[in-house]
Tab-separated table of C-alpha atoms and ligand atoms in Angstrom:
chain	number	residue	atom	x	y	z
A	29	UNK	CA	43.516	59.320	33.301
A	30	UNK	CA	43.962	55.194	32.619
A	31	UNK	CA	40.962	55.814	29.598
A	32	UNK	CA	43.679	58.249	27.831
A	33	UNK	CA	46.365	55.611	28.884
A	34	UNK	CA	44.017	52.960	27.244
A	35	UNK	CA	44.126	55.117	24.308
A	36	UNK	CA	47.491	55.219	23.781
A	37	UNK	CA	48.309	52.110	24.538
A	38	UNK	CA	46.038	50.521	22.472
A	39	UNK	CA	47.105	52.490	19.309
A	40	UNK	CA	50.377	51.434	19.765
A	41	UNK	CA	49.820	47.920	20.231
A	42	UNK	CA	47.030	48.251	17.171
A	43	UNK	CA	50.394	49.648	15.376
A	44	UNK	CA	52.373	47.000	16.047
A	45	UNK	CA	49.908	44.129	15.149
A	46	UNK	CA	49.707	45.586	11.477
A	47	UNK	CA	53.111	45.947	11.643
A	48	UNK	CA	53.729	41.887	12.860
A	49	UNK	CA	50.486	40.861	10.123
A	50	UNK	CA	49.048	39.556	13.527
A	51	UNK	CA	45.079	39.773	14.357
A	52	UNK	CA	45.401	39.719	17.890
A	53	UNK	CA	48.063	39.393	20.478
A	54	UNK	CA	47.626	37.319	24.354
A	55	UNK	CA	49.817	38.857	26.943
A	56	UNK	CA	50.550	36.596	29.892
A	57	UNK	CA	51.411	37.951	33.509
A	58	UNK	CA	53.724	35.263	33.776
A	59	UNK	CA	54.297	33.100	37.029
A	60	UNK	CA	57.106	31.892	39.566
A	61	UNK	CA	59.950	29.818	38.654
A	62	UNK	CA	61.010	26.860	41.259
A	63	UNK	CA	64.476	26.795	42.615
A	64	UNK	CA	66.694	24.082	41.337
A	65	UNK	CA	65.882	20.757	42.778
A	66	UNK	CA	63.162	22.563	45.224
A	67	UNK	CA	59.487	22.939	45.237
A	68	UNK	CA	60.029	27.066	46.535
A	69	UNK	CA	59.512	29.528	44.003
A	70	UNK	CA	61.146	32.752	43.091
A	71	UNK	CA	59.536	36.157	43.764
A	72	UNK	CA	57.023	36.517	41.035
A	73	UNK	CA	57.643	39.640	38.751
A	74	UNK	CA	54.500	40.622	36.180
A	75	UNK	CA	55.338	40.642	32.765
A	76	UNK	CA	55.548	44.733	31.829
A	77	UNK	CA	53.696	44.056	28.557
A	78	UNK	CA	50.301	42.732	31.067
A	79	UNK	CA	50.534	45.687	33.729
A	80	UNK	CA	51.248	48.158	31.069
A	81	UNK	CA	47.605	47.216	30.437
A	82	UNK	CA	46.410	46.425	33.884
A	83	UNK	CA	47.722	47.470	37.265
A	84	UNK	CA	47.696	44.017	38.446
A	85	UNK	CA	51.068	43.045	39.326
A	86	UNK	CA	50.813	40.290	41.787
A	87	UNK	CA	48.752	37.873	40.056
A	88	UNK	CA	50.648	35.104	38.371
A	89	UNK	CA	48.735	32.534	35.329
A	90	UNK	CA	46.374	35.629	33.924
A	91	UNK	CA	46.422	36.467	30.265
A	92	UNK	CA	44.346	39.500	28.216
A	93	UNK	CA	43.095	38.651	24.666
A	94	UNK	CA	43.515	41.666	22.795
A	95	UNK	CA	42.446	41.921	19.232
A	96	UNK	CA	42.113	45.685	17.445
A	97	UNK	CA	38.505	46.935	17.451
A	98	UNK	CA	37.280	44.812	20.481
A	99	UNK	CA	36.704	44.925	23.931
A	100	UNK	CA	39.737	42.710	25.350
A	101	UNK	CA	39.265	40.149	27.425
A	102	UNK	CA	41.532	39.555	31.011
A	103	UNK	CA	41.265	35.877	31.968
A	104	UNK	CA	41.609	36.411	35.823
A	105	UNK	CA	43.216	33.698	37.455
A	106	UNK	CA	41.256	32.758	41.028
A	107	UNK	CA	42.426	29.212	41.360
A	108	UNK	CA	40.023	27.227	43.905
A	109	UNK	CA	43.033	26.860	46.368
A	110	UNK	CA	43.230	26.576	50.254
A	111	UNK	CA	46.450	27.202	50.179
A	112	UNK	CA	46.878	30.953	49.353
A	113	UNK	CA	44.311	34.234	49.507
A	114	UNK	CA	42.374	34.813	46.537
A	115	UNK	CA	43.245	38.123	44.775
A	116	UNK	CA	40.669	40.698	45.517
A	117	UNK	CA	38.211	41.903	42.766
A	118	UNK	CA	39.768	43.871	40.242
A	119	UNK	CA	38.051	47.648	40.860
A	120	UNK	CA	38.854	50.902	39.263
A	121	UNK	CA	38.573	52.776	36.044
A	122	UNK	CA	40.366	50.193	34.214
A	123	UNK	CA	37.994	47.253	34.647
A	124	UNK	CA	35.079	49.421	32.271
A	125	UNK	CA	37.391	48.950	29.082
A	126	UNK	CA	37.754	44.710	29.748
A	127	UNK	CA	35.399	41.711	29.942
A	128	UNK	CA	37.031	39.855	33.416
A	129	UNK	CA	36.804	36.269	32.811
A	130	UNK	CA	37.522	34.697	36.216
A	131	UNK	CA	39.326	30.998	35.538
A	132	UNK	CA	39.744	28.539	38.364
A	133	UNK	CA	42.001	26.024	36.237
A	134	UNK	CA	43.645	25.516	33.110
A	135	UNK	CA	40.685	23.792	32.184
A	136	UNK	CA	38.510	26.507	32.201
A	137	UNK	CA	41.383	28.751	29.989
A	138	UNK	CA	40.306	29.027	26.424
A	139	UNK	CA	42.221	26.944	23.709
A	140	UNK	CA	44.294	29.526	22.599
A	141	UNK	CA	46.270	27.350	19.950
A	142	UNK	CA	42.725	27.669	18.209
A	143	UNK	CA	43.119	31.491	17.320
A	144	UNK	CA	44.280	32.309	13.942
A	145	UNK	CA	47.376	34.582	13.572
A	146	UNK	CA	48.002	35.617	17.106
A	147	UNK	CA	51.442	36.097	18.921
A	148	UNK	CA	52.121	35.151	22.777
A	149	UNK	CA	54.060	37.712	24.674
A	150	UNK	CA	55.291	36.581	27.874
A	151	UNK	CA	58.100	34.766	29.478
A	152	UNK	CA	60.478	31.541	28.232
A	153	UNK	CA	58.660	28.273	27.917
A	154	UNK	CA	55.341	29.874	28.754
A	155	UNK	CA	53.820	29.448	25.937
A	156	UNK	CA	51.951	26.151	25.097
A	157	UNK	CA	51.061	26.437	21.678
A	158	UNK	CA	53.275	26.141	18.571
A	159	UNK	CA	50.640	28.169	16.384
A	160	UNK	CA	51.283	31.320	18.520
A	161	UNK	CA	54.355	33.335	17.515
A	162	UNK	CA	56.335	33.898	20.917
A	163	UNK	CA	57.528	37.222	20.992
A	164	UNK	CA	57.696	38.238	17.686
A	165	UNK	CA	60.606	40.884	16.855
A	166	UNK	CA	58.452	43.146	14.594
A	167	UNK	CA	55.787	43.859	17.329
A	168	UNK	CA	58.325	43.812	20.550
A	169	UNK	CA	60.375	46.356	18.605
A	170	UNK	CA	57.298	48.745	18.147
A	171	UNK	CA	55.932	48.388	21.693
A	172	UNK	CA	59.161	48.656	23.279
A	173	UNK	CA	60.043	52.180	21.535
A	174	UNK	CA	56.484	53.655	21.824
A	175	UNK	CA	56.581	52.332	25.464
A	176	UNK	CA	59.514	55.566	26.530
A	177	UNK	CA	57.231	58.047	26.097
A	178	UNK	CA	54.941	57.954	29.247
A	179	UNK	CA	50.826	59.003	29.644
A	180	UNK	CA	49.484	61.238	32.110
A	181	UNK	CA	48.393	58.185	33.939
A	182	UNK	CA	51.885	56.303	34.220
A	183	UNK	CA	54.219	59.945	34.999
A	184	UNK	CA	51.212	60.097	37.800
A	185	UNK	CA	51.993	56.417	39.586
A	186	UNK	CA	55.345	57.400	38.606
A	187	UNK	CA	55.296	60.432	40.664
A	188	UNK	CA	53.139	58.728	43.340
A	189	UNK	CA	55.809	56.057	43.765
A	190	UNK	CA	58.122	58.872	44.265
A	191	UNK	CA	56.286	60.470	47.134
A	192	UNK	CA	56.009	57.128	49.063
A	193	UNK	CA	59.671	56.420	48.361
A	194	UNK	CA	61.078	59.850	49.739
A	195	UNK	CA	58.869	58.581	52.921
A	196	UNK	CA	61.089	55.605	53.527
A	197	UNK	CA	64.248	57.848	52.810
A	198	UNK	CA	63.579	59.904	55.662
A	199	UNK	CA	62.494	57.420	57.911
A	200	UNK	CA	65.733	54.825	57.039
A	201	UNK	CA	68.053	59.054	57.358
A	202	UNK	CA	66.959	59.286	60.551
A	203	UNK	CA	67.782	55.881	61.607
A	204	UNK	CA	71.387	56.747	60.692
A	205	UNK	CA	71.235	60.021	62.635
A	206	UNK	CA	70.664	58.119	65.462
A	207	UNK	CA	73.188	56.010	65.002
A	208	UNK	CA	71.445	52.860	64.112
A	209	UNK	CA	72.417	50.083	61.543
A	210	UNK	CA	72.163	49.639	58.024
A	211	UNK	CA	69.754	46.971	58.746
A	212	UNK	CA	67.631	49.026	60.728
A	213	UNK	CA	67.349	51.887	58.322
A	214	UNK	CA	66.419	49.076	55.466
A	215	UNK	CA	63.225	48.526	58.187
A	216	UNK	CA	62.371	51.654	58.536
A	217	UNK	CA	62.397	52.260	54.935
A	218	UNK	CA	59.929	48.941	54.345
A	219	UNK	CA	57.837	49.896	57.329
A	220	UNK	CA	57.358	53.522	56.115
A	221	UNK	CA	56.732	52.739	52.517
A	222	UNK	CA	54.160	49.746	53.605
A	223	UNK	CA	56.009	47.766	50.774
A	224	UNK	CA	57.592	44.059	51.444
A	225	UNK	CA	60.967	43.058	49.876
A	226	UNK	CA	58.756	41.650	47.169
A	227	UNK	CA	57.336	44.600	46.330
A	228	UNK	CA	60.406	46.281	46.310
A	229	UNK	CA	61.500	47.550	42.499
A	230	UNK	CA	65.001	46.270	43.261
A	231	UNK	CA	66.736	45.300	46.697
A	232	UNK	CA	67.202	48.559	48.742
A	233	UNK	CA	70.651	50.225	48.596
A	234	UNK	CA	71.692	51.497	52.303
A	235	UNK	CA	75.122	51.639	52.814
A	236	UNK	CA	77.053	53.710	55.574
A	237	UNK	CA	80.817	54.893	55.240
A	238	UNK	CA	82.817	52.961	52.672
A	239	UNK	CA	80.105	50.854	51.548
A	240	UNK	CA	78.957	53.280	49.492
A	241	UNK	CA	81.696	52.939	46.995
A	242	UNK	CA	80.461	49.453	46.136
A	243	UNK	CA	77.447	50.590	43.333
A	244	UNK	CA	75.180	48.196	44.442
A	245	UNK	CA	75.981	47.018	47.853
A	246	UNK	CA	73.939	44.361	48.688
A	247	UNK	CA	74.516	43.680	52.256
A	248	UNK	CA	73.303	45.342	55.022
A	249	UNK	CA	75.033	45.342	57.878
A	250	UNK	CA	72.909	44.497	61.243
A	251	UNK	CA	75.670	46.144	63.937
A	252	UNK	CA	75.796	49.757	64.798
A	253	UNK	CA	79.090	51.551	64.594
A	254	UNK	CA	79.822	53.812	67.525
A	255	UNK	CA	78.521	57.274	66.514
A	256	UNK	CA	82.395	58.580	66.429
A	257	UNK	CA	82.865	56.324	63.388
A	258	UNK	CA	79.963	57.518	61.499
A	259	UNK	CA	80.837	59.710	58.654
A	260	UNK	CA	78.445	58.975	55.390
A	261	UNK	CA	74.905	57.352	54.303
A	262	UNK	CA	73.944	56.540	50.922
A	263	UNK	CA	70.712	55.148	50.349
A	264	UNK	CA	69.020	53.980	46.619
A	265	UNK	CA	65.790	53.041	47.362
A	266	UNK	CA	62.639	53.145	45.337
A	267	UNK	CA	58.781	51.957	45.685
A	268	UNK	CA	56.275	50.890	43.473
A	269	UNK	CA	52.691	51.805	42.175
A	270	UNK	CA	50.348	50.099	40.024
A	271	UNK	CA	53.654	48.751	38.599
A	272	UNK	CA	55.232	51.866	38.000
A	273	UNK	CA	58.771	52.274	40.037
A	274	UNK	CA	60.346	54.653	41.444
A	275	UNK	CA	64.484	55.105	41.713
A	276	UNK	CA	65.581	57.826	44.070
A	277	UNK	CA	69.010	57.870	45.495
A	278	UNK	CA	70.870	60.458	48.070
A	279	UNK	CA	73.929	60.710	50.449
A	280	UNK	CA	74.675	62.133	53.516
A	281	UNK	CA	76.998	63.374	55.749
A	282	UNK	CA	77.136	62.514	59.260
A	283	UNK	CA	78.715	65.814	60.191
A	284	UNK	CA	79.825	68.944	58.318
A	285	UNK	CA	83.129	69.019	56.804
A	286	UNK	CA	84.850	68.589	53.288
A	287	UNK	CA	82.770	65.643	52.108
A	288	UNK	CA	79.352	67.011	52.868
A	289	UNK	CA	80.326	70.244	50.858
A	290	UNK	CA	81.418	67.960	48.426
A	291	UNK	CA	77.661	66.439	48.306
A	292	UNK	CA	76.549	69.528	47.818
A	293	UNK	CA	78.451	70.774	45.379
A	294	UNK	CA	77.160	67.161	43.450
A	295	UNK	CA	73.616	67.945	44.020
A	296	UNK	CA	74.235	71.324	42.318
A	297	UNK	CA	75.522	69.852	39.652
A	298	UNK	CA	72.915	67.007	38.847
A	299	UNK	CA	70.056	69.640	39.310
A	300	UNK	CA	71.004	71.706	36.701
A	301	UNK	CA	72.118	68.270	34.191
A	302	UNK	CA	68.250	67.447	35.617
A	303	UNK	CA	67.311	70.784	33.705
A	304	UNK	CA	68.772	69.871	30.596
A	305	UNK	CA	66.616	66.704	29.701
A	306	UNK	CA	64.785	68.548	27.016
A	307	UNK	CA	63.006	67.018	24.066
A	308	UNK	CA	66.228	66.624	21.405
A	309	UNK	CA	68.751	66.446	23.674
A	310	UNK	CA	70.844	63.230	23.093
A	311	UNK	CA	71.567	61.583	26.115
A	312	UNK	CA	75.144	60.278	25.724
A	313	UNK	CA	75.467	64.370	25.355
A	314	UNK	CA	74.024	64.647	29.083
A	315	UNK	CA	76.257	62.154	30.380
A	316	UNK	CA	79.412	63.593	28.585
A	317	UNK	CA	78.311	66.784	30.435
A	318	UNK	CA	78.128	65.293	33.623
A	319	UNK	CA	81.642	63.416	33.673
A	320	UNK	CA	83.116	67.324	32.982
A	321	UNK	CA	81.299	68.941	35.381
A	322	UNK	CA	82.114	65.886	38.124
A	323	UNK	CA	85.471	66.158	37.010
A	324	UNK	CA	85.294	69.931	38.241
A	325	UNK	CA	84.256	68.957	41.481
A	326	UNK	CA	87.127	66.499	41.317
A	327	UNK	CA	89.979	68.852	40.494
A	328	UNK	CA	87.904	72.121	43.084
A	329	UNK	CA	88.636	69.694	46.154
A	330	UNK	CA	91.820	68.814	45.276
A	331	UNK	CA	91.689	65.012	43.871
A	332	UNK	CA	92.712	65.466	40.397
A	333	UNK	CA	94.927	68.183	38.945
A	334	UNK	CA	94.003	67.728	35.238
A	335	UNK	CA	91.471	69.579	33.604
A	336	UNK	CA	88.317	68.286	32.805
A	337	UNK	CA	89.031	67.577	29.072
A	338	UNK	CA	91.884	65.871	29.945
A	339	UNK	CA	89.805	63.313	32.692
A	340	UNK	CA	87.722	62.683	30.162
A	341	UNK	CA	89.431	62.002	27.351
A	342	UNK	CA	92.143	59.945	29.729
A	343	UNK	CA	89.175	58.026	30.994
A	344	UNK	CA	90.209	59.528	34.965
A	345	UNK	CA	86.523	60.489	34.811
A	346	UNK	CA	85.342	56.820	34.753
A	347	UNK	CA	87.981	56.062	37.684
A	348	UNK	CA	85.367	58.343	39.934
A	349	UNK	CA	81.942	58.101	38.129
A	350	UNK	CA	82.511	54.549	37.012
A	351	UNK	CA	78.354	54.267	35.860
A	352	UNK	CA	76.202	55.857	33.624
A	353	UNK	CA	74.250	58.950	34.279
A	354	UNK	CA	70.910	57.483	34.505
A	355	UNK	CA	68.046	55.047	31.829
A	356	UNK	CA	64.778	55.207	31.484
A	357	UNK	CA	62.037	54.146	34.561
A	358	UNK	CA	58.400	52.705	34.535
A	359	UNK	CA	57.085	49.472	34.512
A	360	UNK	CA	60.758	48.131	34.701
A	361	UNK	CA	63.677	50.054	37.178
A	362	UNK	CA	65.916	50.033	33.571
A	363	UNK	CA	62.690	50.626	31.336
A	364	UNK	CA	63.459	48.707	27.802
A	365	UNK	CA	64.545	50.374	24.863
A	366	UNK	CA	66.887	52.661	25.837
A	367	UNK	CA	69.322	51.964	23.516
A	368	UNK	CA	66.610	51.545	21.140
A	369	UNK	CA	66.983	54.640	18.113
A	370	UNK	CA	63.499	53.391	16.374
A	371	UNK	CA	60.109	51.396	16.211
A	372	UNK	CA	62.183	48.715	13.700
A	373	UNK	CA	64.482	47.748	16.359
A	374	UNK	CA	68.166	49.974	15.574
A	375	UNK	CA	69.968	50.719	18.142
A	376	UNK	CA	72.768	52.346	19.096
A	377	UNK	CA	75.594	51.691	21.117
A	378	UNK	CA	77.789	53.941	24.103
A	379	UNK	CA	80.627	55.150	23.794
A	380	UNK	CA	83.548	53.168	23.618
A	381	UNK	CA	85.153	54.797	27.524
A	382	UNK	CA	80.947	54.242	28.503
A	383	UNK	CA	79.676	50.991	28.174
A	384	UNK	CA	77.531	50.844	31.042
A	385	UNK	CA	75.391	53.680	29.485
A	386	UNK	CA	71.354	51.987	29.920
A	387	UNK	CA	70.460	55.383	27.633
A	388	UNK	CA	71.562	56.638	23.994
A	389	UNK	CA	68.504	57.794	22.556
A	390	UNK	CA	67.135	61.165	21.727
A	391	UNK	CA	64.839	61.918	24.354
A	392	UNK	CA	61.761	62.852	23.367
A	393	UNK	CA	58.122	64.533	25.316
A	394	UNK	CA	57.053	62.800	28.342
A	395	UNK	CA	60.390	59.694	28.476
A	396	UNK	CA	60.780	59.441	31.778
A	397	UNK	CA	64.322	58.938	33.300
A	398	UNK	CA	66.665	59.134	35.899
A	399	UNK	CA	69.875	61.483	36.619
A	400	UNK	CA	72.473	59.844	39.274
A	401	UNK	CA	75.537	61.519	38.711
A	402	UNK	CA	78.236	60.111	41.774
A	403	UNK	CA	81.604	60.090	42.639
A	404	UNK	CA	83.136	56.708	44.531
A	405	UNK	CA	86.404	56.084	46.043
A	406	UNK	CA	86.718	52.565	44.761
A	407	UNK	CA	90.241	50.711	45.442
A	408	UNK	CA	90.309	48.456	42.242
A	409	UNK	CA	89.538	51.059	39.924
A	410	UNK	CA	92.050	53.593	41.583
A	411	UNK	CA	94.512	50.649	41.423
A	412	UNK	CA	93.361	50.376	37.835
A	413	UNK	CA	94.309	53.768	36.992
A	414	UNK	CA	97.415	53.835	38.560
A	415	UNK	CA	98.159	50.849	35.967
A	416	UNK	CA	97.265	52.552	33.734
A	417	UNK	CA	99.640	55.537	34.428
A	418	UNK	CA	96.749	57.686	35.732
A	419	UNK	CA	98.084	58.403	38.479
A	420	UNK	CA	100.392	61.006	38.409
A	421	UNK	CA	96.668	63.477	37.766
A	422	UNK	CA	95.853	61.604	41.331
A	423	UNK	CA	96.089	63.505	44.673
A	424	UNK	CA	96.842	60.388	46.884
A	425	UNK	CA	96.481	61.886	50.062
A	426	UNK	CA	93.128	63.436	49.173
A	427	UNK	CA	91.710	60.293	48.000
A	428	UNK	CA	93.180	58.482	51.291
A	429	UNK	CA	90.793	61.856	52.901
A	430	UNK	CA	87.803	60.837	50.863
A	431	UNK	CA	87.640	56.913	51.284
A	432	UNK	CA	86.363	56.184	54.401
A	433	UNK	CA	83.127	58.191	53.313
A	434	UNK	CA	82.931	55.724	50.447
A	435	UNK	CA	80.992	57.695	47.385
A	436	UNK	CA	77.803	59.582	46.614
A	437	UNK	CA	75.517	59.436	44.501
A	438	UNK	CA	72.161	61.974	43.917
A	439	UNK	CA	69.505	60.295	41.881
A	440	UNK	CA	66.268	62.201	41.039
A	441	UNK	CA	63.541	61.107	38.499
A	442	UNK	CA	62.929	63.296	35.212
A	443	UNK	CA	60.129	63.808	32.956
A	444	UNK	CA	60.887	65.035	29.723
A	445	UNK	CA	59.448	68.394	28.096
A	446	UNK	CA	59.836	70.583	25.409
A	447	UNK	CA	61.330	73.274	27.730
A	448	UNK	CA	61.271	72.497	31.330
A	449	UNK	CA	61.849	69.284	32.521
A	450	UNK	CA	59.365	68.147	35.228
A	451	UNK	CA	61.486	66.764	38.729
A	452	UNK	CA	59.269	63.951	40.025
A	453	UNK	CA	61.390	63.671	43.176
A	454	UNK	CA	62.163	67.160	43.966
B	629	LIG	MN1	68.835	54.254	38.948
C-alpha cells in the first residue's frame, strides 16, 4: 500500500515544485519548543508535511531531501545522548523508497544553504538558511489541496486508528456504568488504546451529566457521583496510527428515558447525513441539512415549537448545535485545507449564521471527514437567544428537563465515494 502512497504523494509534491520553480524541497519534522523562562519542552508534534512521507512521528531534528526524479534522502536524527532512548531503526515498506542517513549532530547535517532553488517546509524560526524559501505559498497551496483526498494506505491507518479508538470507548463506557469518574474512564481509555497523553490526537473529551454541554470540556473530574445522580456520558476520544488520527465521539444514557431516545433519534439522523457524503456534494449543503433535521428532533421532543425553516433561518438552530457538522481528518484532527476551493490557494468562507464551519469544499473521492451532529443545553447561548427574542420558540420547562444531561454529540469518520460513503467507525 505505502509504494502507491509514495506514488501519489510524490506526484503531487513533483506538481507543486514546478508549480513554486523549485528543484527540490527539505521537509523538517520539527522539534519541541521550551516553556517561557524554563528549560521543559512542549509535547513534540511532527510536522504533517514529514509523516505524510514517513510514519515517523516521534522523532524531532530529522529532515528528507526530496528532489523530483531521485531517491530522497531522510537524515535520521540519533543524537549520541545518555539522556534519552535512541529511536529504533526505521523498518517497513517505506524505508526501500529512501537512502536513511543517520546524523548524530548538526555537524554531521549537510549544508543545506548550499542547494540551489530549494524551499524549507517546517515550523517558525526553523529554518537556518536565508537561501531556502520558508514555506512558499505556491507549493503549500498545492500540497495542502491534493493532501484531502486520501490513498489506500492513509484511509487504512485511518481506519486502524479507528478500531483502537472504539477500544478505549468501551473500556472508559464501562467505567461510567459502574459508576466510576471521569478521570477513571480517561484511564481506561489510555490503558486500552496503549497510547500516552502525548500520543493522544487531541486531549480526550469525557464528560458526565452537564459537562457535556461545554464542546470541549477539558477537565476531568477525579470524584464519583453517587450512581442516583448519574444520567449522561459523552466521550470524544480518538487514537493515532502512523500519524493518521482518528475522531470518534458518542453519548450515553445512564438509564432509559426521554434523553436516551433523544440520542437515538440523533444517531439516526447523523447516519443517514453520514450517507450523503458523496463525491459533489458541497458540504455547507450537509451541514444546512443537519441543523433542519436536528431542529426536528428539537421541535418532536418538545423544545422548540417553530418549524425547522424558521430555526434556521432565526439562527435557534445554532442556540442547540452551536458547531459545525464535521472537517476533514488525517495527519492533523482538523486536516488543512478545508476551506480551501483549489490547488492556487481560493477559498471560501461559511456562512454568515456558521462561522465555525472547518469544511466548505466540494468533497471529492476518497476526502476523508467527520460527521458530529449534537445538540447541547448551554446556559449562555440559551441566555443569548432569549436576548435576542428567541425565546418565545423556547419550551423552558423542557430545556430545564434536558440540562442536567448536558448535550450529545455522535461523531463517526467518513470516506468519501462516488456512491456509498465508506463508515470507518461503524
Ligand atoms: Mn471532530
Amino acid at each position: 500500500m505505502y509504494s502507491n502512497h509514495y506514488k501519489y504523494v510524490s506526484e503531487i509534491i513533483n506538481k507543486a515544485l514546478e508549480k513554486a520553480n523549485l528543484d527540490g524541497v527539505l521537509i523538517y519534522s520539527g522539534h519541541a519548543q521550551n516553556y517561557f523562562l524554563d528549560d521543559m519542552p512542549y509535547p513534540f508534534a511532527c510536522n504533517p508535511h514529514f509523516k505524510w512521507l514517513v510514519p515517523i512521528t516521534e522523532t524531532p531534528h530529522c529532515t528528507i531531501h526530496y528532489q523530483p526524479g531521485k531517491k530522497p534522502t531522510l537524515y535520521l536524527y540519533q543524537p549520541k545522548d545518555y539522556w534519552h532512548s535512541l529511536p529504533a531503526t526505521p523498518q517497513g515498506e517505506w524505508t526501500e523508497f529512501f537512502n536513511i542517513i543517520p546524523v548524530a549532530c548538526k555537524e554531521e547535517v549537510p549544508d543545506y544553504g548550499k542547494l540551489q532553488n530549494h524551499a524549507w517546509i517546517g515550523q517558525a524560526n526553523s529554518c537556518e538558511h536565508d537561501s531556502l524559501q520558508h514555506n512558499p505559498k505556491v507549493y503549500m497551496d498545492y500540497v495542502h489541496f491534493h493532501r484531502a483526498c486520501k490513498t489506500d494506505y492513509e484511509i487504512e491507518n485511518i481506519r486502524q486508528a479507528n478500531k483502537l479508538a472504539l477500544k478505549g470507548h468501551k473500556a472508559a463506557y464501562k467505567c461510567f456504568k459502574k459508576g466510576k469518574s471521569e478521570f477513571e474512564s480517561h484511564v481506561a481509555y489510555m490503558k486500552a488504546t496503549n497510547h500516552n497523553e502525548y500520543q493522544l490526537p487531541y486531549g480526550n473529551i469525557i464528560a458526565q451529566n452537564q459537562n457535556g454541554a461545554v464542546l470541549h470540556y477539558q477537565h476531568m473530574q477525579r470524584h464519583r457521583l453517587p450512581k442516583k445522580q448519574l444520567k449522561s456520558f459523552l466521550i470524544d476520544a480518538g487514537c493515532v496510527v502512523n500519524g493518521y488520527a482518528s475522531d470518534i465521539t458518542r453519548t450515553y444514557a445512564y438509564e432509559g428515558g426521554e434523553f436516551k431516545l433523544m440520542i437515538k433519534a440523533v444517531d439516526k439522523m447523523q447516519r443517514k447525513i453520514g450517507k450523503k457524503a458523496i463525491v459533489g456534494t458541497s458540504y455547507i449543503d450537509l451541514h444546512i441539512q443537519a441543523h433542519m433535521k436536528l431542529a426536528d428532533i428539537l421541535r418532536d421532543f418538545d423544545i422548540i415549537s417553530c418549524d425547522a425553516q424558521t430555526a434556521l433561518e432565526s439562527g435557534l438552530s445554532n442556540v442547540f448545535f452551536p458547531h459545525g457538522l464535521g472537517h476533514y481528518l488525517g495527519l492533523q484532527v482538523h486536516d488543512i485545507g478545508g476551506r480551501q476551493t483549489d490547488e492556487n490557494g481560493n477559498t471560501l468562507s461559511p456562512p454568515e449564521l456558521h462561522p465555525f464551519l472547518r469544511l466548505t469544499r466540494t468533497l471529492q473521492e476518497n476526502n476523508v471527514l467527520t460527521i458530529e451532529p449534537g445538540i447541547y443545553f448551554i446556559d449562555m447561548l440559551l441566555d443569548d437567544a432569549k436576548a435576542k427574542g428567541l425565546g418565545k420558540y423556547i419550551n423552558w420547562s423542557r430545556v430545564e428537563d434536558f440540562k442536567p444531561y448536558g448535550g450529545i454529540r455522535i461523531e463517526d469518520n467518513i470516506v468519501v465515494k462516488k456512491h456509498k460513503p465508506v463508515n470507518l467507525t461503524r
